[in-house]
């Protein structure tokens, strides 16, 4: 049933990448428990605007949990307390009247803060550019049914391909590692026959790109898997490791 | 002005081949001498950018999101159509063509739709080659499911995330071209004007959304793939950032706007539940494969669904349309849901909802099968509503979803401004007055992968152009105009927020230009919008500075354009004195309350020309000629 609650928010405010930020306190009153977390911030922002103050900047777009734009660390957890949920799909019924809620941006050296909760995740695009694709031009493909792919293989590839590139795995990891993100793409393409010819080159290039971007290494903390809104499994990291070792020792690709 | 759609001569099935042969070509070595701007990175813009770069053009690509992977195509759930006929159930290019023309209530251009059906098969081939993990049968071959408005299974899908997978495919091809240096990617840029030199589109003005700086870019051609304008209704299934600004700015620079009143209200969305709500969420049409739509037979029945016995339920779609049942086209399903609620049979707290019930399907196939097909959709529904659709029926209600109208384009996808091409949802050409499910993804990718790569070459090879740089005075003038508008928005410092205005605008559009329209209502709405627009420019409050990351300012510019564009929709709706597809004027209906077309007087595309601020737009007509299909009253009974 719908009810309303009052919350105390402590929100990270920072005007730009090179200025100091701090937590500011706001009161979010009469919040319907049917609202999403972002709708709750909308309400706070409307009031800030009318009061002549700067509203809280945050990235968001689809509000259906698929575009990967949104994300903040809520009470210490990326995308908040609900498992398998993006911030836009987190509803206020999971909070109680009188709660204090701390909202911070993704924290990683590789994700500089743009403003408040909005961060620059451009390095994730760079990693895909390093090799997260199959080299095929439009126009030359054979019939789609020419290569049968066993259903369980297609399903596994789809599990990996569900990654929305939000960066929560990085925010969750004590090493700020992007390994879950990298492994999801490497794994998807390595599983499918179409992706095999470039598998070795892809694994090496994408890992090197992640290293260069300043992401840390994986030390099997499994925080990424716990916080991933699409519940992507770390078995994909294991597959990435296998692909990487195969590529490093067993192929001619350097 | 006589609109020339430049439809090639010859039999329908040969037009595209013939046209491809007759078009001039740009020699491979010369392609690198041409710069092309692409705005938008959804299925149409992403695929166009990648493909043009593969051919050798220099491409500059722009999006307002932080990454090209986030465009709203990503949220498309159900699937993509193609005439592969893998299930051997009688599909063909001709049938896909026919279903699409009929589904669009005979208000689309035959030649464009036929081309779309022809290239649909190439899309699936290419997407599989890109590594898109489509659903497969146990034998490893591709699986299909059914969608509305068709009696064959021709929809390919990747769980309930088909749009995501297709977009990530286009994005990966784009990423490859960025790495190859053939595409320069400009994320977090919003296009605020198109620059015309010597009557040709030669560049754009964008705002860098991080620094607030205005930047100019010159090119030999400009491609807009900037999506639809559903957010004019405030509440829609569109992403928060979807807007009409790029298309509307192009309209103000001379591109005609076609059929703006053709909007699609999607039947299966989660109902509205509060005034604070920021958007609506779609539940894929694929759910109608297995879900049964019903309301209680008795008006005002407030019993829980489980307490309503079978013989007191009205499965109204199955009853009224026995041959298509729950899979009637979207406009028909939406209007019927509204009709039931208007009769007082709506369910849920607001009484503005109908049930979509999976109990029979779960009994028949087992929960595991249903979970495999729709698991992520059921999960999404449960998260938003805190109801479990495995145990109790979903509640759904129609919501604004897609806009068939858009910038007018000819067969080459070029607007009335030479060198300005428009792809995907931003153009008007393929869906007529109603789009069938799983056809938006098909059209976006058809335009980007398989149409524009040819037609833009024909334009570039056949059009003399002088060298133009951003030093040209036209760029300076456009930048100054954009700057002036931004300063104006920030200086008003009134008492109402941008969202407040947007919400009120949406209410007007939904009430008067939504699922049912009347001449009187459309006229009332025009007055309301004009007043609201006047108040906006005196009383809006936009905080912050122009030279910073300022999301309120971004929204203010978009809403300012919606406030003008909404009026154009009303004008178009008022001018079309018939009902067709998504445009339902209550004065024009059959005895069974279906849309009643007037083919004698309105079998045309209405294309509107901007004539000046606060002036009536000029009306132009492109007659629609049907040589291959016979115009009939659509029947899904």
mmCIF file of N, CA and C in Angstrom, chain B residues 116-214:
data_model
loop_
_atom_site.group_PDB
_atom_site.id
_atom_site.type_symbol
_atom_site.label_atom_id
_atom_site.label_comp_id
_atom_site.label_asym_id
_atom_site.label_seq_id
_atom_site.Cartn_x
_atom_site.Cartn_y
_atom_site.Cartn_z
ATOM 1 N N UNK B 116 11.767 -1.604 -46.896
ATOM 2 C CA UNK B 116 11.992 -2.013 -45.508
ATOM 3 C C UNK B 116 11.847 -3.526 -45.367
ATOM 4 N N UNK B 117 10.796 -4.070 -45.963
ATOM 5 C CA UNK B 117 10.578 -5.514 -45.873
ATOM 6 C C UNK B 117 11.702 -6.279 -46.578
ATOM 7 N N UNK B 118 12.170 -5.715 -47.706
ATOM 8 C CA UNK B 118 13.254 -6.382 -48.446
ATOM 9 C C UNK B 118 14.534 -6.479 -47.621
ATOM 10 N N UNK B 119 14.924 -5.378 -46.977
ATOM 11 C CA UNK B 119 16.212 -5.403 -46.275
ATOM 12 C C UNK B 119 16.096 -6.022 -44.886
ATOM 13 N N UNK B 120 14.853 -6.322 -44.448
ATOM 14 C CA UNK B 120 14.695 -6.868 -43.092
ATOM 15 C C UNK B 120 15.545 -8.124 -42.908
ATOM 16 N N UNK B 121 15.644 -8.929 -43.956
ATOM 17 C CA UNK B 121 16.406 -10.172 -43.826
ATOM 18 C C UNK B 121 17.913 -9.920 -43.694
ATOM 19 N N UNK B 122 18.406 -8.912 -44.399
ATOM 20 C CA UNK B 122 19.832 -8.577 -44.290
ATOM 21 C C UNK B 122 20.179 -8.143 -42.861
ATOM 22 N N UNK B 123 19.212 -7.484 -42.214
ATOM 23 C CA UNK B 123 19.479 -6.994 -40.856
ATOM 24 C C UNK B 123 19.760 -8.170 -39.925
ATOM 25 N N UNK B 124 18.892 -9.188 -40.010
ATOM 26 C CA UNK B 124 19.080 -10.335 -39.106
ATOM 27 C C UNK B 124 20.422 -11.000 -39.389
ATOM 28 N N UNK B 125 20.753 -11.164 -40.666
ATOM 29 C CA UNK B 125 22.048 -11.769 -41.010
ATOM 30 C C UNK B 125 23.192 -10.971 -40.386
ATOM 31 N N UNK B 126 23.141 -9.655 -40.567
ATOM 32 C CA UNK B 126 24.237 -8.829 -40.073
ATOM 33 C C UNK B 126 24.318 -8.867 -38.544
ATOM 34 N N UNK B 127 23.164 -8.813 -37.902
ATOM 35 C CA UNK B 127 23.162 -8.792 -36.440
ATOM 36 C C UNK B 127 23.697 -10.100 -35.852
ATOM 37 N N UNK B 128 23.379 -11.216 -36.490
ATOM 38 C CA UNK B 128 23.930 -12.490 -36.024
ATOM 39 C C UNK B 128 25.449 -12.493 -36.211
ATOM 40 N N UNK B 129 25.900 -11.954 -37.327
ATOM 41 C CA UNK B 129 27.350 -11.903 -37.580
ATOM 42 C C UNK B 129 28.059 -11.021 -36.555
ATOM 43 N N UNK B 130 27.346 -10.011 -36.038
ATOM 44 C CA UNK B 130 27.934 -9.133 -35.014
ATOM 45 C C UNK B 130 28.023 -9.795 -33.643
ATOM 46 N N UNK B 131 27.420 -10.965 -33.493
ATOM 47 C CA UNK B 131 27.473 -11.652 -32.201
ATOM 48 C C UNK B 131 26.315 -11.319 -31.283
ATOM 49 N N UNK B 132 25.188 -10.947 -31.855
ATOM 50 C CA UNK B 132 24.023 -10.675 -31.024
ATOM 51 C C UNK B 132 23.380 -11.995 -30.612
ATOM 52 N N UNK B 133 23.243 -12.217 -29.318
ATOM 53 C CA UNK B 133 22.759 -13.529 -28.843
ATOM 54 C C UNK B 133 21.238 -13.648 -28.905
ATOM 55 N N UNK B 134 20.719 -13.772 -30.129
ATOM 56 C CA UNK B 134 19.283 -13.976 -30.304
ATOM 57 C C UNK B 134 18.850 -15.295 -29.649
ATOM 58 N N UNK B 135 17.579 -15.357 -29.294
ATOM 59 C CA UNK B 135 17.020 -16.598 -28.749
ATOM 60 C C UNK B 135 17.069 -17.689 -29.816
ATOM 61 N N UNK B 136 17.351 -18.907 -29.368
ATOM 62 C CA UNK B 136 17.485 -20.035 -30.293
ATOM 63 C C UNK B 136 16.686 -21.232 -29.817
ATOM 64 N N UNK B 137 16.355 -22.084 -30.773
ATOM 65 C CA UNK B 137 15.703 -23.353 -30.467
ATOM 66 C C UNK B 137 16.774 -24.341 -30.011
ATOM 67 N N UNK B 138 16.328 -25.515 -29.502
ATOM 68 C CA UNK B 138 17.297 -26.496 -29.028
ATOM 69 C C UNK B 138 18.270 -26.906 -30.125
ATOM 70 N N UNK B 139 17.778 -26.955 -31.363
ATOM 71 C CA UNK B 139 18.642 -27.370 -32.461
ATOM 72 C C UNK B 139 19.663 -26.316 -32.844
ATOM 73 N N UNK B 140 19.615 -25.146 -32.201
ATOM 74 C CA UNK B 140 20.615 -24.124 -32.467
ATOM 75 C C UNK B 140 20.205 -23.097 -33.494
ATOM 76 N N UNK B 141 19.016 -23.272 -34.085
ATOM 77 C CA UNK B 141 18.565 -22.280 -35.062
ATOM 78 C C UNK B 141 17.749 -21.183 -34.362
ATOM 79 N N UNK B 142 17.573 -20.092 -35.072
ATOM 80 C CA UNK B 142 16.963 -18.915 -34.451
ATOM 81 C C UNK B 142 15.481 -19.135 -34.139
ATOM 82 N N UNK B 143 15.049 -18.621 -33.000
ATOM 83 C CA UNK B 143 13.650 -18.744 -32.576
ATOM 84 C C UNK B 143 12.865 -17.513 -33.009
ATOM 85 N N UNK B 144 11.565 -17.697 -33.194
ATOM 86 C CA UNK B 144 10.676 -16.581 -33.548
ATOM 87 C C UNK B 144 9.486 -16.555 -32.626
ATOM 88 N N UNK B 145 8.908 -15.361 -32.456
ATOM 89 C CA UNK B 145 7.616 -15.295 -31.780
ATOM 90 C C UNK B 145 6.673 -14.359 -32.524
ATOM 91 N N UNK B 146 5.429 -14.315 -32.060
ATOM 92 C CA UNK B 146 4.424 -13.521 -32.766
ATOM 93 C C UNK B 146 4.277 -12.158 -32.137
ATOM 94 N N UNK B 147 3.889 -11.202 -32.947
ATOM 95 C CA UNK B 147 3.607 -9.859 -32.465
ATOM 96 C C UNK B 147 2.293 -9.396 -33.058
ATOM 97 N N UNK B 148 1.826 -8.261 -32.553
ATOM 98 C CA UNK B 148 0.522 -7.754 -32.962
ATOM 99 C C UNK B 148 0.454 -7.449 -34.449
ATOM 100 N N UNK B 149 -0.751 -7.620 -35.018
ATOM 101 C CA UNK B 149 -1.000 -7.216 -36.392
ATOM 102 C C UNK B 149 -0.478 -8.183 -37.424
ATOM 103 N N UNK B 150 -0.016 -9.356 -37.005
ATOM 104 C CA UNK B 150 0.497 -10.339 -37.954
ATOM 105 C C UNK B 150 -0.003 -11.721 -37.550
ATOM 106 N N UNK B 151 -0.201 -12.580 -38.550
ATOM 107 C CA UNK B 151 -0.620 -13.940 -38.239
ATOM 108 C C UNK B 151 0.488 -14.941 -38.528
ATOM 109 N N UNK B 152 1.704 -14.432 -38.665
ATOM 110 C CA UNK B 152 2.865 -15.319 -38.773
ATOM 111 C C UNK B 152 3.828 -14.970 -37.646
ATOM 112 N N UNK B 153 4.744 -15.896 -37.338
ATOM 113 C CA UNK B 153 5.782 -15.651 -36.329
ATOM 114 C C UNK B 153 7.021 -15.167 -37.058
ATOM 115 N N UNK B 154 7.276 -13.867 -36.994
ATOM 116 C CA UNK B 154 8.435 -13.356 -37.722
ATOM 117 C C UNK B 154 9.313 -12.478 -36.845
ATOM 118 N N UNK B 155 9.082 -12.528 -35.528
ATOM 119 C CA UNK B 155 9.810 -11.627 -34.653
ATOM 120 C C UNK B 155 10.986 -12.351 -34.003
ATOM 121 N N UNK B 156 12.187 -11.824 -34.247
ATOM 122 C CA UNK B 156 13.409 -12.341 -33.632
ATOM 123 C C UNK B 156 13.628 -11.583 -32.326
ATOM 124 N N UNK B 157 14.191 -12.245 -31.326
ATOM 125 C CA UNK B 157 14.282 -11.577 -30.031
ATOM 126 C C UNK B 157 15.461 -12.094 -29.213
ATOM 127 N N UNK B 158 15.872 -11.272 -28.269
ATOM 128 C CA UNK B 158 16.893 -11.662 -27.306
ATOM 129 C C UNK B 158 16.284 -11.419 -25.931
ATOM 130 N N UNK B 159 15.699 -12.453 -25.370
ATOM 131 C CA UNK B 159 14.868 -12.337 -24.149
ATOM 132 C C UNK B 159 13.962 -11.123 -24.273
ATOM 133 N N UNK B 160 13.822 -10.342 -23.221
ATOM 134 C CA UNK B 160 13.025 -9.107 -23.314
ATOM 135 C C UNK B 160 13.926 -7.913 -23.499
ATOM 136 N N UNK B 161 15.116 -8.130 -24.058
ATOM 137 C CA UNK B 161 16.106 -7.063 -24.181
ATOM 138 C C UNK B 161 16.617 -6.943 -25.613
ATOM 139 N N UNK B 162 15.734 -7.128 -26.577
ATOM 140 C CA UNK B 162 16.176 -7.137 -27.966
ATOM 141 C C UNK B 162 16.798 -5.802 -28.368
ATOM 142 N N UNK B 163 16.162 -4.707 -27.951
ATOM 143 C CA UNK B 163 16.697 -3.391 -28.300
ATOM 144 C C UNK B 163 18.085 -3.195 -27.739
ATOM 145 N N UNK B 164 18.278 -3.636 -26.506
ATOM 146 C CA UNK B 164 19.599 -3.513 -25.893
ATOM 147 C C UNK B 164 20.639 -4.254 -26.730
ATOM 148 N N UNK B 165 20.323 -5.490 -27.104
ATOM 149 C CA UNK B 165 21.316 -6.284 -27.815
ATOM 150 C C UNK B 165 21.591 -5.733 -29.214
ATOM 151 N N UNK B 166 20.537 -5.291 -29.906
ATOM 152 C CA UNK B 166 20.752 -4.719 -31.239
ATOM 153 C C UNK B 166 21.537 -3.418 -31.138
ATOM 154 N N UNK B 167 21.217 -2.616 -30.118
ATOM 155 C CA UNK B 167 21.933 -1.349 -29.978
ATOM 156 C C UNK B 167 23.390 -1.604 -29.628
ATOM 157 N N UNK B 168 23.631 -2.558 -28.727
ATOM 158 C CA UNK B 168 25.030 -2.831 -28.381
ATOM 159 C C UNK B 168 25.780 -3.396 -29.590
ATOM 160 N N UNK B 169 25.068 -4.062 -30.489
ATOM 161 C CA UNK B 169 25.696 -4.512 -31.733
ATOM 162 C C UNK B 169 26.120 -3.327 -32.588
ATOM 163 N N UNK B 170 25.201 -2.379 -32.773
ATOM 164 C CA UNK B 170 25.525 -1.186 -33.560
ATOM 165 C C UNK B 170 26.624 -0.385 -32.866
ATOM 166 N N UNK B 171 26.521 -0.313 -31.536
ATOM 167 C CA UNK B 171 27.529 0.412 -30.738
ATOM 168 C C UNK B 171 28.909 -0.235 -30.889
ATOM 169 N N UNK B 172 28.935 -1.571 -30.935
ATOM 170 C CA UNK B 172 30.238 -2.227 -31.058
ATOM 171 C C UNK B 172 30.843 -1.949 -32.437
ATOM 172 N N UNK B 173 29.995 -1.939 -33.468
ATOM 173 C CA UNK B 173 30.503 -1.588 -34.806
ATOM 174 C C UNK B 173 30.985 -0.143 -34.831
ATOM 175 N N UNK B 174 30.248 0.711 -34.126
ATOM 176 C CA UNK B 174 30.652 2.119 -34.023
ATOM 177 C C UNK B 174 31.984 2.219 -33.276
ATOM 178 N N UNK B 175 32.113 1.469 -32.180
ATOM 179 C CA UNK B 175 33.353 1.507 -31.390
ATOM 180 C C UNK B 175 34.545 1.090 -32.256
ATOM 181 N N UNK B 176 34.323 0.091 -33.111
ATOM 182 C CA UNK B 176 35.398 -0.378 -33.985
ATOM 183 C C UNK B 176 35.838 0.745 -34.924
ATOM 184 N N UNK B 177 34.877 1.521 -35.419
ATOM 185 C CA UNK B 177 35.226 2.606 -36.339
ATOM 186 C C UNK B 177 35.843 3.798 -35.601
ATOM 187 N N UNK B 178 35.462 3.977 -34.340
ATOM 188 C CA UNK B 178 36.112 5.031 -33.544
ATOM 189 C C UNK B 178 37.582 4.657 -33.364
ATOM 190 N N UNK B 179 37.810 3.382 -33.016
ATOM 191 C CA UNK B 179 39.195 2.921 -32.831
ATOM 192 C C UNK B 179 39.979 3.058 -34.137
ATOM 193 N N UNK B 180 39.298 2.841 -35.262
ATOM 194 C CA UNK B 180 39.978 2.928 -36.560
ATOM 195 C C UNK B 180 40.191 4.383 -36.989
ATOM 196 N N UNK B 181 39.669 5.321 -36.213
ATOM 197 C CA UNK B 181 39.853 6.731 -36.542
ATOM 198 C C UNK B 181 38.902 7.251 -37.602
ATOM 199 N N UNK B 182 37.933 6.435 -38.012
ATOM 200 C CA UNK B 182 37.007 6.887 -39.058
ATOM 201 C C UNK B 182 35.796 7.621 -38.487
ATOM 202 N N UNK B 183 35.501 7.377 -37.216
ATOM 203 C CA UNK B 183 34.433 8.143 -36.552
ATOM 204 C C UNK B 183 35.059 8.921 -35.400
ATOM 205 N N UNK B 184 34.750 10.198 -35.328
ATOM 206 C CA UNK B 184 35.102 10.961 -34.136
ATOM 207 C C UNK B 184 33.827 11.092 -33.321
ATOM 208 N N UNK B 185 33.905 10.622 -32.076
ATOM 209 C CA UNK B 185 32.695 10.565 -31.247
ATOM 210 C C UNK B 185 32.644 11.752 -30.301
ATOM 211 N N UNK B 186 31.502 12.426 -30.283
ATOM 212 C CA UNK B 186 31.300 13.561 -29.379
ATOM 213 C C UNK B 186 30.121 13.270 -28.448
ATOM 214 N N UNK B 187 30.347 12.620 -27.303
ATOM 215 C CA UNK B 187 29.244 12.403 -26.373
ATOM 216 C C UNK B 187 28.974 13.671 -25.563
ATOM 217 N N UNK B 188 27.874 13.647 -24.826
ATOM 218 C CA UNK B 188 27.452 14.804 -24.013
ATOM 219 C C UNK B 188 27.449 16.093 -24.831
ATOM 220 N N UNK B 189 26.916 16.000 -26.048
ATOM 221 C CA UNK B 189 26.706 17.195 -26.882
ATOM 222 C C UNK B 189 25.245 17.198 -27.302
ATOM 223 N N UNK B 190 24.600 18.338 -27.200
ATOM 224 C CA UNK B 190 23.215 18.444 -27.641
ATOM 225 C C UNK B 190 23.151 19.353 -28.849
ATOM 226 N N UNK B 191 22.544 18.849 -29.935
ATOM 227 C CA UNK B 191 22.427 19.673 -31.130
ATOM 228 C C UNK B 191 21.363 20.739 -30.923
ATOM 229 N N UNK B 192 21.732 22.003 -31.133
ATOM 230 C CA UNK B 192 20.782 23.089 -30.915
ATOM 231 C C UNK B 192 20.437 23.842 -32.198
ATOM 232 N N UNK B 193 21.168 23.576 -33.274
ATOM 233 C CA UNK B 193 20.741 24.145 -34.554
ATOM 234 C C UNK B 193 21.458 23.443 -35.702
ATOM 235 N N UNK B 194 20.817 23.518 -36.863
ATOM 236 C CA UNK B 194 21.446 23.016 -38.074
ATOM 237 C C UNK B 194 21.847 24.251 -38.878
ATOM 238 N N UNK B 195 22.994 24.187 -39.534
ATOM 239 C CA UNK B 195 23.510 25.358 -40.253
ATOM 240 C C UNK B 195 23.346 25.136 -41.749
ATOM 241 N N UNK B 196 22.702 26.100 -42.392
ATOM 242 C CA UNK B 196 22.420 25.996 -43.820
ATOM 243 C C UNK B 196 23.319 26.988 -44.563
ATOM 244 N N UNK B 197 24.040 26.504 -45.565
ATOM 245 C CA UNK B 197 24.867 27.375 -46.403
ATOM 246 C C UNK B 197 24.486 27.119 -47.855
ATOM 247 N N UNK B 198 24.190 28.165 -48.597
ATOM 248 C CA UNK B 198 23.750 28.042 -49.995
ATOM 249 C C UNK B 198 22.575 27.068 -50.135
ATOM 250 N N UNK B 199 21.705 27.069 -49.173
ATOM 251 C CA UNK B 199 20.544 26.191 -49.256
ATOM 252 C C UNK B 199 20.810 24.739 -48.916
ATOM 253 N N UNK B 200 22.030 24.404 -48.516
ATOM 254 C CA UNK B 200 22.351 23.009 -48.173
ATOM 255 C C UNK B 200 22.703 22.899 -46.690
ATOM 256 N N UNK B 201 22.351 21.773 -46.086
ATOM 257 C CA UNK B 201 22.743 21.528 -44.694
ATOM 258 C C UNK B 201 24.237 21.262 -44.666
ATOM 259 N N UNK B 202 24.992 22.126 -43.972
ATOM 260 C CA UNK B 202 26.448 21.987 -43.981
ATOM 261 C C UNK B 202 27.055 21.932 -42.586
ATOM 262 N N UNK B 203 26.229 21.856 -41.563
ATOM 263 C CA UNK B 203 26.844 21.757 -40.238
ATOM 264 C C UNK B 203 25.829 21.894 -39.131
ATOM 265 N N UNK B 204 26.334 21.858 -37.907
ATOM 266 C CA UNK B 204 25.447 21.965 -36.745
ATOM 267 C C UNK B 204 26.105 22.806 -35.657
ATOM 268 N N UNK B 205 25.262 23.291 -34.758
ATOM 269 C CA UNK B 205 25.734 23.930 -33.525
ATOM 270 C C UNK B 205 25.349 23.002 -32.388
ATOM 271 N N UNK B 206 26.319 22.676 -31.548
ATOM 272 C CA UNK B 206 26.017 21.826 -30.394
ATOM 273 C C UNK B 206 26.470 22.515 -29.120
ATOM 274 N N UNK B 207 25.814 22.159 -28.030
ATOM 275 C CA UNK B 207 26.274 22.625 -26.722
ATOM 276 C C UNK B 207 27.003 21.472 -26.052
ATOM 277 N N UNK B 208 28.227 21.753 -25.622
ATOM 278 C CA UNK B 208 28.978 20.794 -24.826
ATOM 279 C C UNK B 208 28.341 20.797 -23.440
ATOM 280 N N UNK B 209 27.716 19.685 -23.078
ATOM 281 C CA UNK B 209 26.888 19.697 -21.868
ATOM 282 C C UNK B 209 27.726 19.738 -20.592
ATOM 283 N N UNK B 210 29.012 19.475 -20.694
ATOM 284 C CA UNK B 210 29.853 19.562 -19.492
ATOM 285 C C UNK B 210 30.354 20.991 -19.288
ATOM 286 N N UNK B 211 30.900 21.567 -20.346
ATOM 287 C CA UNK B 211 31.482 22.908 -20.193
ATOM 288 C C UNK B 211 30.471 24.008 -20.505
ATOM 289 N N UNK B 212 29.389 23.658 -21.181
ATOM 290 C CA UNK B 212 28.414 24.665 -21.572
ATOM 291 C C UNK B 212 28.805 25.427 -22.829
ATOM 292 N N UNK B 213 29.998 25.166 -23.358
ATOM 293 C CA UNK B 213 30.439 25.887 -24.559
ATOM 294 C C UNK B 213 29.622 25.488 -25.782
ATOM 295 N N UNK B 214 29.414 26.449 -26.669
ATOM 296 C CA UNK B 214 28.778 26.136 -27.949
ATOM 297 C C UNK B 214 29.878 25.814 -28.952
#
